[in-house]
Tab-separated table of C-alpha atoms and ligand atoms in Angstrom:
chain	number	residue	atom	x	y	z
A	811	MET	CA	62.239	65.340	288.649
A	812	VAL	CA	59.644	64.368	285.977
A	813	SER	CA	56.070	63.626	285.913
A	814	THR	CA	55.493	60.172	286.885
A	815	PRO	CA	52.083	58.251	286.112
A	816	VAL	CA	49.548	57.983	288.759
A	817	THR	CA	50.375	53.978	290.099
A	818	GLY	CA	47.842	51.505	288.153
A	819	ALA	CA	46.948	54.449	285.770
A	820	VAL	CA	45.872	52.877	282.381
A	821	ASN	CA	46.653	54.870	279.322
A	822	SER	CA	44.329	57.720	280.124
A	823	GLY	CA	44.338	61.118	280.909
A	824	ARG	CA	45.616	60.048	284.521
A	825	GLN	CA	48.753	59.456	283.049
A	826	TYR	CA	49.616	63.079	282.687
A	827	LEU	CA	48.823	64.031	286.435
A	828	PRO	CA	51.742	65.318	288.431
A	829	GLY	CA	51.806	62.342	290.663
A	830	SER	CA	53.190	63.143	294.337
A	831	ILE	CA	54.915	66.673	293.930
A	832	THR	CA	57.359	68.125	296.131
A	833	GLU	CA	58.960	71.276	296.622
A	834	ALA	CA	61.894	70.260	294.365
A	835	ALA	CA	59.378	69.942	291.304
A	836	SER	CA	60.398	72.089	288.516
A	837	PRO	CA	56.929	73.421	286.947
A	838	ASN	CA	58.836	73.330	283.263
A	839	GLN	CA	59.179	69.683	283.629
A	840	TYR	CA	55.503	68.963	283.922
A	841	LEU	CA	52.653	68.229	281.751
A	842	LEU	CA	49.841	69.294	283.684
A	843	PRO	CA	50.051	72.410	286.390
A	844	LEU	CA	51.448	71.272	289.814
A	845	THR	CA	47.782	71.446	291.558
A	846	ALA	CA	46.341	68.968	288.971
A	847	ARG	CA	44.135	66.283	290.700
A	848	LEU	CA	41.845	64.015	290.002
A	849	ASN	CA	38.603	64.472	292.125
A	850	PRO	CA	35.925	61.578	293.008
A	851	GLN	CA	34.019	62.633	290.182
A	852	ASP	CA	36.550	61.570	287.841
A	853	HIS	CA	37.030	64.979	286.725
A	854	LEU	CA	40.543	67.173	286.390
A	855	GLU	CA	40.749	69.460	289.179
A	856	ILE	CA	43.301	72.388	288.995
A	857	GLY	CA	43.963	74.847	291.591
A	858	GLY	CA	41.266	72.987	293.537
A	859	CYS	CA	38.744	73.968	290.885
A	860	ASP	CA	36.790	71.196	288.902
A	861	VAL	CA	37.667	71.951	285.524
A	862	PRO	CA	34.087	71.037	283.473
A	863	ALA	CA	32.239	73.025	286.220
A	864	LEU	CA	34.780	75.725	285.576
A	865	VAL	CA	33.660	75.467	281.494
A	866	HIS	CA	30.131	75.509	282.570
A	867	ARG	CA	30.566	78.799	284.852
A	868	PHE	CA	32.816	80.910	282.504
A	869	GLY	CA	32.264	79.539	279.246
A	870	SER	CA	34.449	77.680	276.595
A	871	PRO	CA	37.273	77.790	275.471
A	872	LEU	CA	38.714	78.900	278.393
A	873	TYR	CA	42.237	79.488	279.644
A	874	ILE	CA	42.685	78.102	283.238
A	875	LEU	CA	45.978	79.327	284.782
A	876	ASP	CA	47.165	77.742	288.024
A	877	GLU	CA	48.611	80.624	290.445
A	878	VAL	CA	50.559	77.964	292.504
A	879	THR	CA	52.290	76.976	289.561
A	880	LEU	CA	53.272	80.274	288.192
A	881	ARG	CA	54.484	81.560	291.636
A	882	THR	CA	56.723	78.404	292.035
A	883	ALA	CA	58.163	78.780	288.883
A	884	CYS	CA	59.147	82.150	289.947
A	885	ARG	CA	60.423	80.877	293.113
A	886	HIS	CA	62.429	78.424	291.608
A	887	TYR	CA	64.237	80.943	289.861
A	888	ARG	CA	64.884	83.308	292.373
A	889	GLN	CA	65.904	80.478	294.775
A	890	ALA	CA	68.185	79.230	292.213
A	891	PHE	CA	69.867	82.564	291.856
A	892	GLN	CA	70.151	82.863	295.376
A	893	CYS	CA	71.833	79.525	295.734
A	894	TYR	CA	74.597	79.624	292.644
A	895	TYR	CA	75.294	83.417	292.238
A	896	PRO	CA	77.636	84.988	294.689
A	897	GLY	CA	76.828	88.437	293.216
A	898	ASP	CA	73.682	90.482	292.755
A	899	ALA	CA	70.776	88.973	290.271
A	900	LEU	CA	67.360	89.941	289.007
A	901	VAL	CA	65.090	87.632	287.032
A	902	ILE	CA	62.671	89.550	284.637
A	903	TYR	CA	59.754	87.950	283.245
A	904	ALA	CA	59.646	87.827	279.461
A	905	SER	CA	55.881	89.109	279.411
A	906	LYS	CA	55.700	88.291	275.692
A	907	ALA	CA	54.629	84.699	276.915
A	908	TRP	CA	51.677	85.941	278.305
A	909	ASN	CA	50.961	89.645	279.261
A	910	CYS	CA	48.237	90.957	280.984
A	911	LEU	CA	47.468	93.268	284.449
A	912	ALA	CA	47.337	90.034	286.572
A	913	VAL	CA	50.194	87.982	285.166
A	914	CYS	CA	52.417	91.052	285.603
A	915	ALA	CA	51.172	91.842	288.980
A	916	ILE	CA	51.832	88.077	290.148
A	917	VAL	CA	55.649	87.924	288.928
A	918	ALA	CA	56.054	91.300	290.338
A	919	ALA	CA	54.944	90.182	293.689
A	920	GLU	CA	57.189	87.358	293.720
A	921	GLY	CA	60.108	90.034	293.355
A	922	LEU	CA	60.553	89.581	289.405
A	923	GLY	CA	61.403	92.263	287.102
A	924	ILE	CA	59.601	92.663	283.760
A	925	ASP	CA	60.647	92.351	279.908
A	926	VAL	CA	58.712	94.100	277.533
A	927	VAL	CA	58.765	94.471	273.962
A	928	SER	CA	56.165	97.286	272.875
A	929	GLY	CA	54.414	100.392	273.992
A	930	GLY	CA	51.444	97.903	274.989
A	931	GLU	CA	53.468	95.524	276.954
A	932	LEU	CA	54.933	98.522	278.911
A	933	TYR	CA	51.536	100.208	279.499
A	934	THR	CA	49.958	96.991	280.833
A	935	ALA	CA	53.155	96.509	283.292
A	936	LEU	CA	52.679	100.192	284.501
A	937	GLN	CA	49.195	99.791	285.057
A	938	ALA	CA	49.655	96.614	287.017
A	939	GLY	CA	51.873	98.401	289.575
A	940	VAL	CA	55.313	97.119	288.138
A	941	ALA	CA	57.936	99.038	289.562
A	942	PRO	CA	59.583	100.946	286.625
A	943	ASP	CA	62.999	100.552	287.606
A	944	THR	CA	62.396	96.856	287.135
A	945	ILE	CA	61.410	96.900	283.715
A	946	TYR	CA	63.399	96.615	280.536
A	947	PHE	CA	62.445	97.596	277.123
A	948	HIS	CA	63.308	95.285	274.330
A	949	GLY	CA	62.614	95.593	270.578
A	950	ASN	CA	64.415	95.934	267.392
A	951	ASN	CA	62.111	98.533	265.959
A	952	LYS	CA	60.853	100.594	268.915
A	953	SER	CA	58.915	103.911	267.876
A	954	VAL	CA	59.847	107.291	268.889
A	955	GLU	CA	56.698	107.354	271.093
A	956	GLU	CA	57.686	103.981	272.525
A	957	LEU	CA	61.156	105.224	273.117
A	958	GLN	CA	59.629	108.180	274.904
A	959	LEU	CA	57.247	106.200	276.909
A	960	ALA	CA	60.165	104.428	278.149
A	961	ILE	CA	62.158	107.424	279.150
A	962	ASP	CA	59.355	109.061	280.933
A	963	ALA	CA	58.417	105.979	283.062
A	964	GLY	CA	62.001	105.393	283.985
A	965	CYS	CA	62.661	102.334	282.677
A	966	SER	CA	66.019	100.539	281.194
A	967	ILE	CA	66.102	100.063	277.282
A	968	VAL	CA	68.024	97.128	275.580
A	969	VAL	CA	69.108	98.897	272.623
A	970	ASP	CA	68.820	97.106	269.403
A	971	ASN	CA	70.456	98.880	266.612
A	972	TRP	CA	72.211	102.001	265.311
A	973	LEU	CA	68.947	103.993	264.544
A	974	GLU	CA	67.915	103.609	268.328
A	975	LEU	CA	71.214	104.745	269.726
A	976	LYS	CA	70.617	107.983	267.621
A	977	THR	CA	66.862	108.317	268.251
A	978	LEU	CA	67.535	108.160	271.759
A	979	THR	CA	70.600	110.722	271.671
A	980	GLN	CA	68.485	113.020	269.580
A	981	LEU	CA	65.673	112.422	272.107
A	982	CYS	CA	67.751	113.412	274.964
A	983	SER	CA	69.259	116.890	273.369
A	984	GLY	CA	65.941	118.500	272.936
A	985	GLY	CA	64.928	119.778	276.417
A	986	GLN	CA	66.734	122.776	278.225
A	987	GLU	CA	67.697	120.778	281.369
A	988	GLN	CA	70.647	117.628	280.997
A	989	PRO	CA	68.187	115.152	281.656
A	990	THR	CA	69.498	112.374	283.948
A	991	LYS	CA	71.098	109.873	281.854
A	992	ILE	CA	68.961	107.019	280.407
A	993	PRO	CA	69.969	103.626	281.681
A	994	ILE	CA	70.760	101.622	278.520
A	995	LEU	CA	72.011	97.773	277.888
A	996	LEU	CA	73.013	96.848	274.469
A	997	ARG	CA	71.972	93.826	272.626
A	998	LEU	CA	74.532	91.914	271.119
A	999	THR	CA	74.379	89.039	268.452
A	1000	PRO	CA	76.390	85.915	270.066
A	1001	GLY	CA	76.787	83.935	267.031
A	1002	ILE	CA	75.414	80.733	269.268
A	1003	GLU	CA	73.535	78.123	266.994
A	1004	CYS	CA	71.088	76.059	269.270
A	1005	HIS	CA	68.614	73.425	268.438
A	1006	THR	CA	65.054	74.718	268.096
A	1007	HIS	CA	62.812	75.897	265.550
A	1008	GLU	CA	64.449	78.176	263.027
A	1009	TYR	CA	61.660	80.866	263.821
A	1010	ILE	CA	62.500	80.890	267.446
A	1011	ARG	CA	66.409	80.917	266.876
A	1012	THR	CA	67.718	84.670	267.469
A	1013	GLY	CA	71.632	83.908	268.759
A	1014	HIS	CA	72.810	83.045	265.385
A	1015	LEU	CA	74.666	85.731	263.296
A	1016	ASP	CA	72.036	85.820	260.599
A	1017	SER	CA	69.494	87.366	262.903
A	1018	LYS	CA	67.321	90.245	262.983
A	1019	PHE	CA	67.871	91.247	266.201
A	1020	GLY	CA	71.112	92.930	268.105
A	1021	PHE	CA	74.313	94.684	266.910
A	1022	ASP	CA	76.563	92.017	265.095
A	1023	PRO	CA	79.587	91.475	266.947
A	1024	ASP	CA	81.859	93.149	264.646
A	1025	GLN	CA	80.375	96.520	265.439
A	1026	LEU	CA	81.432	96.458	269.241
A	1027	ASP	CA	84.163	98.720	268.892
A	1028	ALA	CA	82.093	101.121	266.878
A	1029	VAL	CA	79.329	100.698	269.136
A	1030	PHE	CA	81.245	101.213	272.321
A	1031	ALA	CA	83.184	104.296	270.883
A	1032	PHE	CA	80.006	105.774	269.931
A	1033	VAL	CA	77.939	105.297	273.478
A	1034	ARG	CA	81.265	106.323	275.449
A	1035	GLN	CA	80.673	109.706	273.941
A	1036	GLN	CA	76.700	110.188	274.641
A	1037	PRO	CA	76.506	112.238	277.594
A	1038	SER	CA	72.741	111.531	277.692
A	1039	LEU	CA	73.149	107.615	277.708
A	1040	GLU	CA	74.659	105.320	280.691
A	1041	CYS	CA	75.362	102.078	279.109
A	1042	ILE	CA	74.879	99.703	282.071
A	1043	GLY	CA	74.598	96.471	280.384
A	1044	LEU	CA	74.840	93.956	277.659
A	1045	HIS	CA	72.266	91.713	276.564
A	1046	ALA	CA	72.158	88.490	274.375
A	1047	HIS	CA	69.224	86.034	273.695
A	1048	ILE	CA	69.736	82.820	271.734
A	1049	GLY	CA	66.246	81.541	271.192
A	1050	SER	CA	63.309	79.664	272.668
A	1051	GLN	CA	62.229	76.145	273.987
A	1052	ILE	CA	65.981	75.360	274.091
A	1053	PHE	CA	66.345	71.961	275.911
A	1054	GLU	CA	70.268	71.817	275.839
A	1055	LEU	CA	72.718	73.611	278.451
A	1056	GLN	CA	75.797	74.092	276.831
A	1057	PRO	CA	74.519	76.950	274.581
A	1058	HIS	CA	73.864	78.930	277.755
A	1059	HIS	CA	77.007	78.118	279.136
A	1060	ASP	CA	78.738	79.465	276.044
A	1061	LEU	CA	76.870	82.311	275.978
A	1062	ALA	CA	77.941	83.491	279.524
A	1063	GLY	CA	81.586	83.015	278.298
A	1064	VAL	CA	81.111	85.343	275.356
A	1065	MET	CA	79.272	87.932	277.416
A	1066	VAL	CA	82.051	88.081	279.719
A	1067	GLN	CA	84.807	88.786	277.223
A	1068	TRP	CA	82.287	91.700	275.889
A	1069	MET	CA	82.071	93.309	279.320
A	1070	SER	CA	85.629	93.112	279.560
A	1071	LYS	CA	86.016	95.013	276.165
A	1072	ALA	CA	83.455	97.378	277.484
A	1073	ALA	CA	85.495	98.272	280.379
A	1074	GLN	CA	88.466	98.912	278.310
A	1075	TYR	CA	86.330	101.561	276.674
A	1076	GLY	CA	85.573	102.900	280.158
A	1077	LEU	CA	81.754	102.109	279.851
A	1078	PRO	CA	79.985	101.277	283.353
A	1079	VAL	CA	78.707	98.066	282.228
A	1080	ARG	CA	77.568	96.240	285.343
A	1081	GLU	CA	74.637	94.299	284.084
A	1082	LEU	CA	74.635	91.126	281.942
A	1083	ASP	CA	71.445	89.839	280.865
A	1084	ILE	CA	71.702	86.750	279.373
A	1085	GLY	CA	68.070	86.380	277.813
A	1086	GLY	CA	65.569	83.332	278.550
A	1087	GLY	CA	65.405	80.229	276.535
A	1088	LEU	CA	64.438	77.291	278.756
A	1089	GLY	CA	62.341	74.766	277.256
A	1090	ILE	CA	59.187	73.108	279.025
A	1091	ARG	CA	57.764	69.544	278.368
A	1092	TYR	CA	54.619	69.629	275.668
A	1093	THR	CA	54.950	65.698	275.155
A	1094	GLU	CA	55.917	62.603	277.265
A	1095	SER	CA	59.157	62.697	275.193
A	1096	ASP	CA	60.478	66.173	276.035
A	1097	ASP	CA	63.018	66.316	278.735
A	1098	PRO	CA	64.182	69.793	279.848
A	1099	PRO	CA	66.586	70.554	282.243
A	1100	SER	CA	65.159	72.008	285.613
A	1101	ILE	CA	64.887	75.526	286.394
A	1102	ASP	CA	67.587	74.959	288.983
A	1103	GLU	CA	69.788	73.283	286.375
A	1104	TRP	CA	69.551	75.912	284.062
A	1105	VAL	CA	70.404	78.577	286.424
A	1106	ARG	CA	73.444	76.690	288.128
A	1107	VAL	CA	74.930	76.461	284.370
A	1108	VAL	CA	74.214	80.376	283.833
A	1109	CYS	CA	75.703	81.063	287.058
A	1110	GLN	CA	78.713	78.714	286.618
A	1111	GLY	CA	79.461	79.859	283.321
A	1112	ILE	CA	79.186	83.674	284.000
A	1113	VAL	CA	81.541	83.153	287.561
A	1114	GLN	CA	84.032	81.080	285.839
A	1115	ALA	CA	84.442	83.365	283.010
A	1116	CYS	CA	84.617	86.340	285.585
A	1117	GLU	CA	87.408	84.346	287.455
A	1118	ARG	CA	89.680	83.642	284.278
A	1119	GLN	CA	89.465	86.977	283.221
A	1120	ASN	CA	89.856	88.745	286.735
A	1121	LEU	CA	86.479	90.957	286.412
A	1122	PRO	CA	84.162	91.812	289.235
A	1123	LEU	CA	80.820	89.911	288.871
A	1124	PRO	CA	78.266	91.557	287.250
A	1125	ARG	CA	74.663	92.185	288.283
A	1126	LEU	CA	73.259	88.971	286.446
A	1127	ILE	CA	69.816	89.020	284.735
A	1128	ALA	CA	67.842	86.230	283.147
A	1129	GLU	CA	64.695	86.839	281.212
A	1130	PRO	CA	62.745	83.812	280.624
A	1131	GLY	CA	59.094	83.594	279.739
A	1132	ARG	CA	57.975	80.046	278.639
A	1133	SER	CA	59.445	78.075	281.388
A	1134	LEU	CA	57.705	80.507	283.979
A	1135	ILE	CA	54.138	80.361	282.572
A	1136	GLY	CA	54.075	77.848	280.090
A	1137	SER	CA	53.287	74.892	282.148
A	1138	ALA	CA	50.911	76.876	284.782
A	1139	CYS	CA	47.982	76.776	281.914
A	1140	VAL	CA	45.692	74.559	280.171
A	1141	THR	CA	42.936	75.395	277.719
A	1142	ALA	CA	39.639	73.945	278.093
A	1143	TYR	CA	37.515	73.314	274.982
A	1144	THR	CA	34.180	71.855	274.277
A	1145	ILE	CA	34.014	69.094	271.671
A	1146	GLY	CA	31.451	69.339	269.063
A	1147	SER	CA	31.308	67.516	265.516
A	1148	GLN	CA	33.312	64.660	264.666
A	1149	LYS	CA	34.112	63.155	261.265
A	1150	VAL	CA	35.132	59.913	260.537
A	1151	ILE	CA	36.801	58.834	257.473
A	1152	PRO	CA	36.742	55.205	257.703
A	1153	GLY	CA	40.556	53.991	257.183
A	1154	VAL	CA	41.911	57.392	257.059
A	1155	ARG	CA	41.303	59.402	260.257
A	1156	THR	CA	38.744	60.648	263.006
A	1157	TYR	CA	38.658	64.267	263.281
A	1158	VAL	CA	37.433	65.445	266.884
A	1159	THR	CA	36.551	69.237	266.446
A	1160	VAL	CA	36.332	71.830	269.421
A	1161	ASP	CA	35.213	75.343	269.763
A	1162	GLY	CA	38.612	77.025	269.190
A	1163	GLY	CA	41.744	76.538	267.535
A	1164	MET	CA	44.357	78.664	265.646
A	1165	SER	CA	42.768	81.903	266.881
A	1166	ASP	CA	43.448	80.984	270.527
A	1167	ASN	CA	46.752	79.084	269.980
A	1168	PRO	CA	48.347	79.330	266.737
A	1169	ARG	CA	51.396	77.605	267.726
A	1170	PRO	CA	50.551	74.313	266.036
A	1171	ILE	CA	50.193	76.023	262.901
A	1172	THR	CA	53.105	78.097	263.002
A	1173	TYR	CA	55.847	76.024	264.307
A	1174	GLN	CA	54.081	72.684	263.913
A	1175	SER	CA	53.973	72.439	267.820
A	1176	VAL	CA	52.803	69.391	269.121
A	1177	TYR	CA	50.279	69.163	272.434
A	1178	ARG	CA	48.530	66.465	274.643
A	1179	ALA	CA	45.104	66.574	275.725
A	1180	VAL	CA	42.889	65.055	278.058
A	1181	VAL	CA	39.280	64.555	278.410
A	1182	ALA	CA	38.588	66.351	281.816
A	1183	ASN	CA	35.250	64.736	282.595
A	1184	ARG	CA	36.533	61.405	282.067
A	1185	MET	CA	39.741	61.108	283.155
A	1186	SER	CA	40.141	57.702	283.654
A	1187	ALA	CA	38.138	56.515	280.715
A	1188	GLU	CA	40.802	54.263	278.470
A	1189	ALA	CA	42.143	56.167	275.664
A	1190	THR	CA	41.641	53.611	272.936
A	1191	GLU	CA	40.774	55.969	269.894
A	1192	THR	CA	43.382	57.559	267.398
A	1193	VAL	CA	42.105	60.854	266.502
A	1194	ALA	CA	43.083	64.313	265.194
A	1195	ILE	CA	41.798	67.290	267.432
A	1196	ALA	CA	40.402	69.995	264.627
A	1197	GLY	CA	39.926	73.628	265.157
A	1198	LYS	CA	37.045	75.468	264.211
A	1199	HIS	CA	38.480	77.885	261.557
A	1200	CYS	CA	38.068	77.661	257.960
A	1201	GLU	CA	41.445	76.726	257.124
A	1202	SER	CA	42.501	72.935	256.707
A	1203	GLY	CA	45.747	73.705	258.692
A	1204	ASP	CA	43.964	74.455	261.809
A	1205	ILE	CA	44.673	71.201	263.489
A	1206	VAL	CA	45.438	71.575	267.334
A	1207	ILE	CA	46.901	68.022	267.665
A	1208	LYS	CA	47.534	66.195	264.502
A	1209	GLN	CA	47.592	62.824	266.349
A	1210	THR	CA	46.254	61.750	269.789
A	1211	THR	CA	44.897	58.962	271.661
A	1212	LEU	CA	41.501	59.426	273.616
A	1213	PRO	CA	38.873	57.794	275.334
A	1214	PRO	CA	35.510	57.805	272.867
A	1215	THR	CA	34.070	61.035	273.233
A	1216	GLN	CA	30.908	62.872	272.679
A	1217	PRO	CA	29.803	66.447	271.922
A	1218	GLY	CA	29.654	68.466	275.390
A	1219	ASP	CA	32.910	66.616	276.486
A	1220	THR	CA	35.509	69.390	278.007
A	1221	LEU	CA	38.909	68.679	276.267
A	1222	VAL	CA	41.463	70.211	277.811
A	1223	VAL	CA	45.075	71.005	276.119
A	1224	LEU	CA	48.144	71.021	278.284
A	1225	ALA	CA	50.984	73.499	278.569
A	1226	THR	CA	49.461	76.616	276.712
A	1227	GLY	CA	50.636	79.176	279.202
A	1228	ALA	CA	52.952	80.540	276.929
A	1229	TYR	CA	52.552	82.336	273.777
A	1230	ASN	CA	49.034	81.290	273.279
A	1231	TYR	CA	46.940	84.224	274.762
A	1232	SER	CA	49.817	86.645	273.787
A	1233	MET	CA	49.431	85.521	270.228
A	1234	ALA	CA	45.803	84.935	269.900
A	1235	SER	CA	44.021	86.770	267.258
A	1236	ASN	CA	40.241	87.011	266.002
A	1237	TYR	CA	40.716	85.165	263.087
A	1238	ASN	CA	37.216	84.399	261.463
A	1239	ARG	CA	35.896	86.665	263.883
A	1240	LEU	CA	36.196	84.569	266.852
A	1241	ALA	CA	35.752	85.961	270.286
A	1242	ARG	CA	39.080	85.594	272.520
A	1243	PRO	CA	38.447	83.046	275.355
A	1244	ALA	CA	38.246	84.184	278.882
A	1245	ALA	CA	41.026	83.430	281.358
A	1246	VAL	CA	40.866	82.319	285.007
A	1247	LEU	CA	43.181	82.262	287.441
A	1248	VAL	CA	42.521	79.479	290.090
A	1249	ASN	CA	43.909	79.033	293.289
A	1250	ALA	CA	42.627	77.040	296.593
A	1251	GLY	CA	39.096	76.420	295.114
A	1252	GLU	CA	38.674	80.074	293.993
A	1253	ALA	CA	38.591	80.990	290.422
A	1254	ASN	CA	38.937	84.595	289.256
A	1255	ILE	CA	38.397	86.239	285.844
A	1256	ILE	CA	41.678	87.597	284.696
A	1257	LEU	CA	40.452	88.422	280.859
A	1258	GLN	CA	37.091	88.745	280.392
A	1259	ARG	CA	35.780	86.959	277.364
A	1260	GLU	CA	35.441	88.894	274.243
A	1261	THR	CA	31.661	89.786	272.953
A	1262	TYR	CA	30.442	90.244	269.310
A	1263	GLN	CA	30.293	93.742	270.608
A	1264	ASP	CA	33.973	94.085	271.366
A	1265	LEU	CA	34.687	92.601	267.819
A	1266	ILE	CA	32.982	95.453	266.497
A	1267	GLN	CA	33.784	98.289	268.675
A	1268	HIS	CA	36.893	99.949	266.296
A	1269	ASP	CA	34.639	99.148	263.157
A	1270	ARG	CA	33.503	102.213	261.496
A	1271	LEU	CA	30.476	102.310	259.061
A	1272	PRO	CA	31.062	105.646	256.856
A	1273	GLN	CA	27.710	107.437	256.486
A	1274	ARG	CA	27.760	106.798	252.649
A	1275	LEU	CA	27.749	102.855	253.497
A	1276	HIS	CA	24.714	103.047	255.707
A	1277	PRO	CA	21.923	101.449	254.145
A	1278	THR	CA	19.608	103.793	252.853
A	1279	LEU	CA	16.034	103.248	254.411
B	2253	LLP	N1	64.416	87.424	276.074
B	2253	LLP	C1	64.030	87.767	274.713
B	2253	LLP	C2	64.915	88.869	274.138
B	2253	LLP	C3	63.087	87.144	273.697
B	2253	LLP	O1	63.037	87.509	272.348
B	2253	LLP	C4	62.481	85.809	274.444
B	2253	LLP	C5	61.538	85.235	273.306
B	2253	LLP	C6	62.605	85.690	275.603
B	2253	LLP	C7	63.528	86.474	276.364
B	2253	LLP	C8	61.612	84.517	276.153
B	2253	LLP	O2	62.019	83.773	276.040
B	2253	LLP	P1	61.493	82.270	276.357
B	2253	LLP	O3	62.004	81.934	277.968
B	2253	LLP	O4	60.072	82.447	276.529
B	2253	LLP	O5	62.062	81.099	275.797
B	2253	LLP	N2	56.039	82.696	269.741
B	2253	LLP	C9	57.247	81.883	269.933
B	2253	LLP	C10	58.358	81.890	271.017
B	2253	LLP	C11	59.059	83.129	270.524
B	2253	LLP	C12	59.828	83.912	271.602
B	2253	LLP	C13	60.344	85.093	271.361
B	2253	LLP	N3	61.591	85.547	272.257
B	2253	LLP	C14	56.742	80.262	270.554
B	2253	LLP	O6	55.538	80.424	270.596
B	2253	LLP	O7	57.538	79.281	270.542
């Protein structure tokens, strides 16, 4: 089910409104959060909150996260696994998409575990109250300190390479008492190609992540001999923003073969973690499968492969990031200067850019935007939305149609929940925006806007550089 234009909508911001939403609506197929509405002032409303009023109250730029959309996506994943998988399943949120206390707390309350990739993400998840035994620690170069933190916390570690395996065995052999075994999963490179940006493809053989499948025997043989490690599972991830279903079906088959090999080595492998990767809609032409379809294909792939090989069903783990949170958030900016180059282009500039959304400049990602304080105004002008950074490439949207705009208008860029805040920077010493969580007319700050004071809090001025009085 996809976003349908509101009846009678002209080419305006209204065309992106989600129409009538049913329980079956898969959030990753919508350009705006599920609660997006038009209010009598012709303003965009999300989570029952008037968007221009939010900007007035909390400042600009502003990330606006819709709790209903995020929770709905969590439920879709959980319900689909209940429906299609006869064994035990766990969905873990790939928190690299957006890691902060409130987001971790929401997904954990929805019964999801959490995937973390650094000590910082792990610390945040623990501080948010996430149960350690639902946390999976990834990463291709975890430090000794990070590994120790994960061991002490009691989470599962997804081991990426030989150095990490050996470091873990050393960390466990130091103490007097035999520690309880550390639960590990082994990350393997499946050699599966998929169509997505080369920077976010990870399953092909020439990838920095995971053990090469040629090493399977050697790794299994080594792990079998380690009394301190318990190899409970295998992991693979083939990439991100993927619309095809076949690669995930194929991956399921490959992983079950690995599981069968692990059984030959006597390893207690009982979990298969199939990674994440389901794409979302950023523009009208994007047509991602629903969460339900993706889960069905993954489950069928595992069930069929296990039947073929006469193996018991593993505990199935999936770790989506973007498809859980991407469509739940928008970024509101305030429009400032404009530059009209006759016959060439008109630049409409906003008060943020590559520091709050580095995806366009990094991956040439395409976004859509609406003018939130004049949603029904006809989009008659073709413009570029420029950021305010000192960099020509800092263009939020290269080409889009908007109604005529003026300084002070609220421009809302859609589907910015994934890999925006989490990849934000202070380039040009811009303070990072605030984020508000909206639900049923209430708006709560979940990330405080940074201040100039915050920007210099870790700067140190050696005494000899102090200006002499
Ligand atoms: N699991 C692993 C091991 C991953 O590396 C990733 C994403 C995921 C799960 C979640 O994938 P998702 O469901 O979100 O597609 N910064 C890029 C995306 C990088 C993805 C990195 N890994 C972007 O903005 O498009």
